[in-house]
Amino acid sequence: MNAATEYTITMEGVTYTYPGTDLGARDIDLGIRPGELLAVIGASGCGKSTLLRIIAGFVQPSRGRVMIAGKDAAGIAPRLRNIGIVFQTYTLFPH
């Protein structure tokens, strides 16, 4: 990623593995610019939801760093990150 570019969210070498498995996300480098729209697509089980959970702070990465607005997100509680997620599932709104 270009150091001169300012990103709202940055992931540097982020890895998360679910306990007792080899599943998760590995070596993610990502930069999202202010006002940019990002679509995360992929096959079931490829790590899309894990990536969003890491950004939101619901899980902490095993390795790497998440930056939000230029600050290391490791010390920012999920409720203070100003990040929202809506997962697509029919059980949330069965009507």
JSON list of C-alpha atoms in Angstrom, two decimals:
[
{"chain": "A", "resi": 1, "resn": "MET", "atom": "CA", "xyz": [0.00, 0.00, 0.00]},
{"chain": "A", "resi": 2, "resn": "ASN", "atom": "CA", "xyz": [1.18, 3.48, -0.78]},
{"chain": "A", "resi": 3, "resn": "ALA", "atom": "CA", "xyz": [2.31, 5.27, 2.40]},
{"chain": "A", "resi": 4, "resn": "ALA", "atom": "CA", "xyz": [1.22, 8.64, 0.96]},
{"chain": "A", "resi": 5, "resn": "THR", "atom": "CA", "xyz": [-2.38, 7.46, 0.57]},
{"chain": "A", "resi": 6, "resn": "GLU", "atom": "CA", "xyz": [-4.62, 8.07, 3.56]},
{"chain": "A", "resi": 7, "resn": "TYR", "atom": "CA", "xyz": [-6.87, 5.16, 4.42]},
{"chain": "A", "resi": 8, "resn": "THR", "atom": "CA", "xyz": [-9.85, 5.04, 6.75]},
{"chain": "A", "resi": 9, "resn": "ILE", "atom": "CA", "xyz": [-9.32, 1.33, 7.46]},
{"chain": "A", "resi": 10, "resn": "THR", "atom": "CA", "xyz": [-6.04, -0.49, 6.99]},
{"chain": "A", "resi": 11, "resn": "MET", "atom": "CA", "xyz": [-5.21, -4.14, 7.61]},
{"chain": "A", "resi": 12, "resn": "GLU", "atom": "CA", "xyz": [-1.54, -5.10, 7.60]},
{"chain": "A", "resi": 13, "resn": "GLY", "atom": "CA", "xyz": [-0.63, -8.79, 7.58]},
{"chain": "A", "resi": 14, "resn": "VAL", "atom": "CA", "xyz": [-3.78, -9.70, 9.50]},
{"chain": "A", "resi": 15, "resn": "THR", "atom": "CA", "xyz": [-4.29, -13.37, 10.32]},
{"chain": "A", "resi": 16, "resn": "TYR", "atom": "CA", "xyz": [-6.98, -14.99, 12.44]},
{"chain": "A", "resi": 17, "resn": "THR", "atom": "CA", "xyz": [-7.42, -18.73, 12.98]},
{"chain": "A", "resi": 18, "resn": "TYR", "atom": "CA", "xyz": [-10.44, -20.09, 14.80]},
{"chain": "A", "resi": 19, "resn": "PRO", "atom": "CA", "xyz": [-9.36, -22.06, 17.90]},
{"chain": "A", "resi": 20, "resn": "GLY", "atom": "CA", "xyz": [-8.89, -25.77, 17.28]},
{"chain": "A", "resi": 21, "resn": "THR", "atom": "CA", "xyz": [-9.13, -25.42, 13.49]},
{"chain": "A", "resi": 22, "resn": "ASP", "atom": "CA", "xyz": [-7.11, -24.28, 10.52]},
{"chain": "A", "resi": 23, "resn": "LEU", "atom": "CA", "xyz": [-10.00, -22.05, 9.36]},
{"chain": "A", "resi": 24, "resn": "GLY", "atom": "CA", "xyz": [-9.99, -18.27, 9.33]},
{"chain": "A", "resi": 25, "resn": "ALA", "atom": "CA", "xyz": [-8.23, -15.56, 7.31]},
{"chain": "A", "resi": 26, "resn": "ARG", "atom": "CA", "xyz": [-4.51, -15.35, 6.56]},
{"chain": "A", "resi": 27, "resn": "ASP", "atom": "CA", "xyz": [-2.09, -12.56, 5.68]},
{"chain": "A", "resi": 28, "resn": "ILE", "atom": "CA", "xyz": [-4.67, -9.93, 4.76]},
{"chain": "A", "resi": 29, "resn": "ASP", "atom": "CA", "xyz": [-3.38, -6.56, 3.51]},
{"chain": "A", "resi": 30, "resn": "LEU", "atom": "CA", "xyz": [-6.18, -4.10, 2.78]},
{"chain": "A", "resi": 31, "resn": "GLY", "atom": "CA", "xyz": [-6.63, -0.37, 2.56]},
{"chain": "A", "resi": 32, "resn": "ILE", "atom": "CA", "xyz": [-10.03, 1.33, 2.34]},
{"chain": "A", "resi": 33, "resn": "ARG", "atom": "CA", "xyz": [-10.01, 5.02, 1.43]},
{"chain": "A", "resi": 34, "resn": "PRO", "atom": "CA", "xyz": [-12.49, 7.59, 2.81]},
{"chain": "A", "resi": 35, "resn": "GLY", "atom": "CA", "xyz": [-15.77, 7.36, 0.89]},
{"chain": "A", "resi": 36, "resn": "GLU", "atom": "CA", "xyz": [-14.74, 4.16, -0.88]},
{"chain": "A", "resi": 37, "resn": "LEU", "atom": "CA", "xyz": [-17.26, 1.35, -1.25]},
{"chain": "A", "resi": 38, "resn": "LEU", "atom": "CA", "xyz": [-15.84, -2.14, -0.84]},
{"chain": "A", "resi": 39, "resn": "ALA", "atom": "CA", "xyz": [-17.56, -5.40, -1.73]},
{"chain": "A", "resi": 40, "resn": "VAL", "atom": "CA", "xyz": [-16.17, -8.57, -0.14]},
{"chain": "A", "resi": 41, "resn": "ILE", "atom": "CA", "xyz": [-17.15, -11.61, -2.17]},
{"chain": "A", "resi": 42, "resn": "GLY", "atom": "CA", "xyz": [-16.07, -15.22, -2.19]},
{"chain": "A", "resi": 43, "resn": "ALA", "atom": "CA", "xyz": [-17.08, -18.79, -1.60]},
{"chain": "A", "resi": 44, "resn": "SER", "atom": "CA", "xyz": [-18.62, -19.94, 1.65]},
{"chain": "A", "resi": 45, "resn": "GLY", "atom": "CA", "xyz": [-15.95, -20.37, 4.30]},
{"chain": "A", "resi": 46, "resn": "CYS", "atom": "CA", "xyz": [-13.31, -18.21, 2.60]},
{"chain": "A", "resi": 47, "resn": "GLY", "atom": "CA", "xyz": [-13.09, -15.67, 5.47]},
{"chain": "A", "resi": 48, "resn": "LYS", "atom": "CA", "xyz": [-15.46, -12.83, 4.50]},
{"chain": "A", "resi": 49, "resn": "SER", "atom": "CA", "xyz": [-17.31, -12.74, 7.82]},
{"chain": "A", "resi": 50, "resn": "THR", "atom": "CA", "xyz": [-14.08, -13.24, 9.74]},
{"chain": "A", "resi": 51, "resn": "LEU", "atom": "CA", "xyz": [-12.62, -10.21, 7.99]},
{"chain": "A", "resi": 52, "resn": "LEU", "atom": "CA", "xyz": [-15.64, -8.09, 8.97]},
{"chain": "A", "resi": 53, "resn": "ARG", "atom": "CA", "xyz": [-15.59, -9.38, 12.55]},
{"chain": "A", "resi": 54, "resn": "ILE", "atom": "CA", "xyz": [-11.92, -8.40, 12.84]},
{"chain": "A", "resi": 55, "resn": "ILE", "atom": "CA", "xyz": [-12.56, -4.88, 11.52]},
{"chain": "A", "resi": 56, "resn": "ALA", "atom": "CA", "xyz": [-15.53, -4.46, 13.87]},
{"chain": "A", "resi": 57, "resn": "GLY", "atom": "CA", "xyz": [-13.48, -5.72, 16.82]},
{"chain": "A", "resi": 58, "resn": "PHE", "atom": "CA", "xyz": [-15.61, -8.76, 17.60]},
{"chain": "A", "resi": 59, "resn": "VAL", "atom": "CA", "xyz": [-12.48, -10.94, 17.30]},
{"chain": "A", "resi": 60, "resn": "GLN", "atom": "CA", "xyz": [-8.82, -9.95, 17.64]},
{"chain": "A", "resi": 61, "resn": "PRO", "atom": "CA", "xyz": [-6.33, -10.99, 14.96]},
{"chain": "A", "resi": 62, "resn": "SER", "atom": "CA", "xyz": [-3.73, -13.60, 15.87]},
{"chain": "A", "resi": 63, "resn": "ARG", "atom": "CA", "xyz": [-1.17, -11.55, 13.92]},
{"chain": "A", "resi": 64, "resn": "GLY", "atom": "CA", "xyz": [-1.04, -8.25, 12.11]},
{"chain": "A", "resi": 65, "resn": "ARG", "atom": "CA", "xyz": [-2.55, -4.86, 12.73]},
{"chain": "A", "resi": 66, "resn": "VAL", "atom": "CA", "xyz": [-5.85, -3.10, 12.04]},
{"chain": "A", "resi": 67, "resn": "MET", "atom": "CA", "xyz": [-5.83, 0.69, 11.82]},
{"chain": "A", "resi": 68, "resn": "ILE", "atom": "CA", "xyz": [-9.00, 2.81, 11.90]},
{"chain": "A", "resi": 69, "resn": "ALA", "atom": "CA", "xyz": [-8.66, 6.50, 11.05]},
{"chain": "A", "resi": 70, "resn": "GLY", "atom": "CA", "xyz": [-4.90, 6.21, 11.57]},
{"chain": "A", "resi": 71, "resn": "LYS", "atom": "CA", "xyz": [-5.15, 4.67, 15.06]},
{"chain": "A", "resi": 72, "resn": "ASP", "atom": "CA", "xyz": [-4.27, 1.12, 16.04]},
{"chain": "A", "resi": 73, "resn": "ALA", "atom": "CA", "xyz": [-7.65, -0.54, 16.59]},
{"chain": "A", "resi": 74, "resn": "ALA", "atom": "CA", "xyz": [-6.29, -3.07, 19.11]},
{"chain": "A", "resi": 75, "resn": "GLY", "atom": "CA", "xyz": [-7.15, -0.71, 21.96]},
{"chain": "A", "resi": 76, "resn": "ILE", "atom": "CA", "xyz": [-10.50, 0.48, 20.58]},
{"chain": "A", "resi": 77, "resn": "ALA", "atom": "CA", "xyz": [-13.59, -1.31, 21.92]},
{"chain": "A", "resi": 78, "resn": "PRO", "atom": "CA", "xyz": [-16.08, -2.48, 19.26]},
{"chain": "A", "resi": 79, "resn": "ARG", "atom": "CA", "xyz": [-18.71, -0.01, 20.48]},
{"chain": "A", "resi": 80, "resn": "LEU", "atom": "CA", "xyz": [-16.29, 2.88, 19.92]},
{"chain": "A", "resi": 81, "resn": "ARG", "atom": "CA", "xyz": [-15.14, 1.95, 16.41]},
{"chain": "A", "resi": 82, "resn": "ASN", "atom": "CA", "xyz": [-18.13, 3.46, 14.57]},
{"chain": "A", "resi": 83, "resn": "ILE", "atom": "CA", "xyz": [-18.35, 0.34, 12.40]},
{"chain": "A", "resi": 84, "resn": "GLY", "atom": "CA", "xyz": [-21.62, -1.39, 11.56]},
{"chain": "A", "resi": 85, "resn": "ILE", "atom": "CA", "xyz": [-22.19, -4.84, 10.10]},
{"chain": "A", "resi": 86, "resn": "VAL", "atom": "CA", "xyz": [-25.38, -6.47, 8.86]},
{"chain": "A", "resi": 87, "resn": "PHE", "atom": "CA", "xyz": [-24.90, -10.13, 8.00]},
{"chain": "A", "resi": 88, "resn": "GLN", "atom": "CA", "xyz": [-27.11, -11.61, 5.31]},
{"chain": "A", "resi": 89, "resn": "THR", "atom": "CA", "xyz": [-29.18, -14.35, 6.82]},
{"chain": "A", "resi": 90, "resn": "TYR", "atom": "CA", "xyz": [-32.84, -15.19, 6.56]},
{"chain": "A", "resi": 91, "resn": "THR", "atom": "CA", "xyz": [-33.12, -16.00, 10.25]},
{"chain": "A", "resi": 92, "resn": "LEU", "atom": "CA", "xyz": [-32.70, -12.33, 11.22]},
{"chain": "A", "resi": 93, "resn": "PHE", "atom": "CA", "xyz": [-35.89, -11.25, 9.46]},
{"chain": "A", "resi": 94, "resn": "PRO", "atom": "CA", "xyz": [-38.01, -14.33, 8.71]},
{"chain": "A", "resi": 95, "resn": "HIS", "atom": "CA", "xyz": [-40.88, -12.27, 7.35]}
]
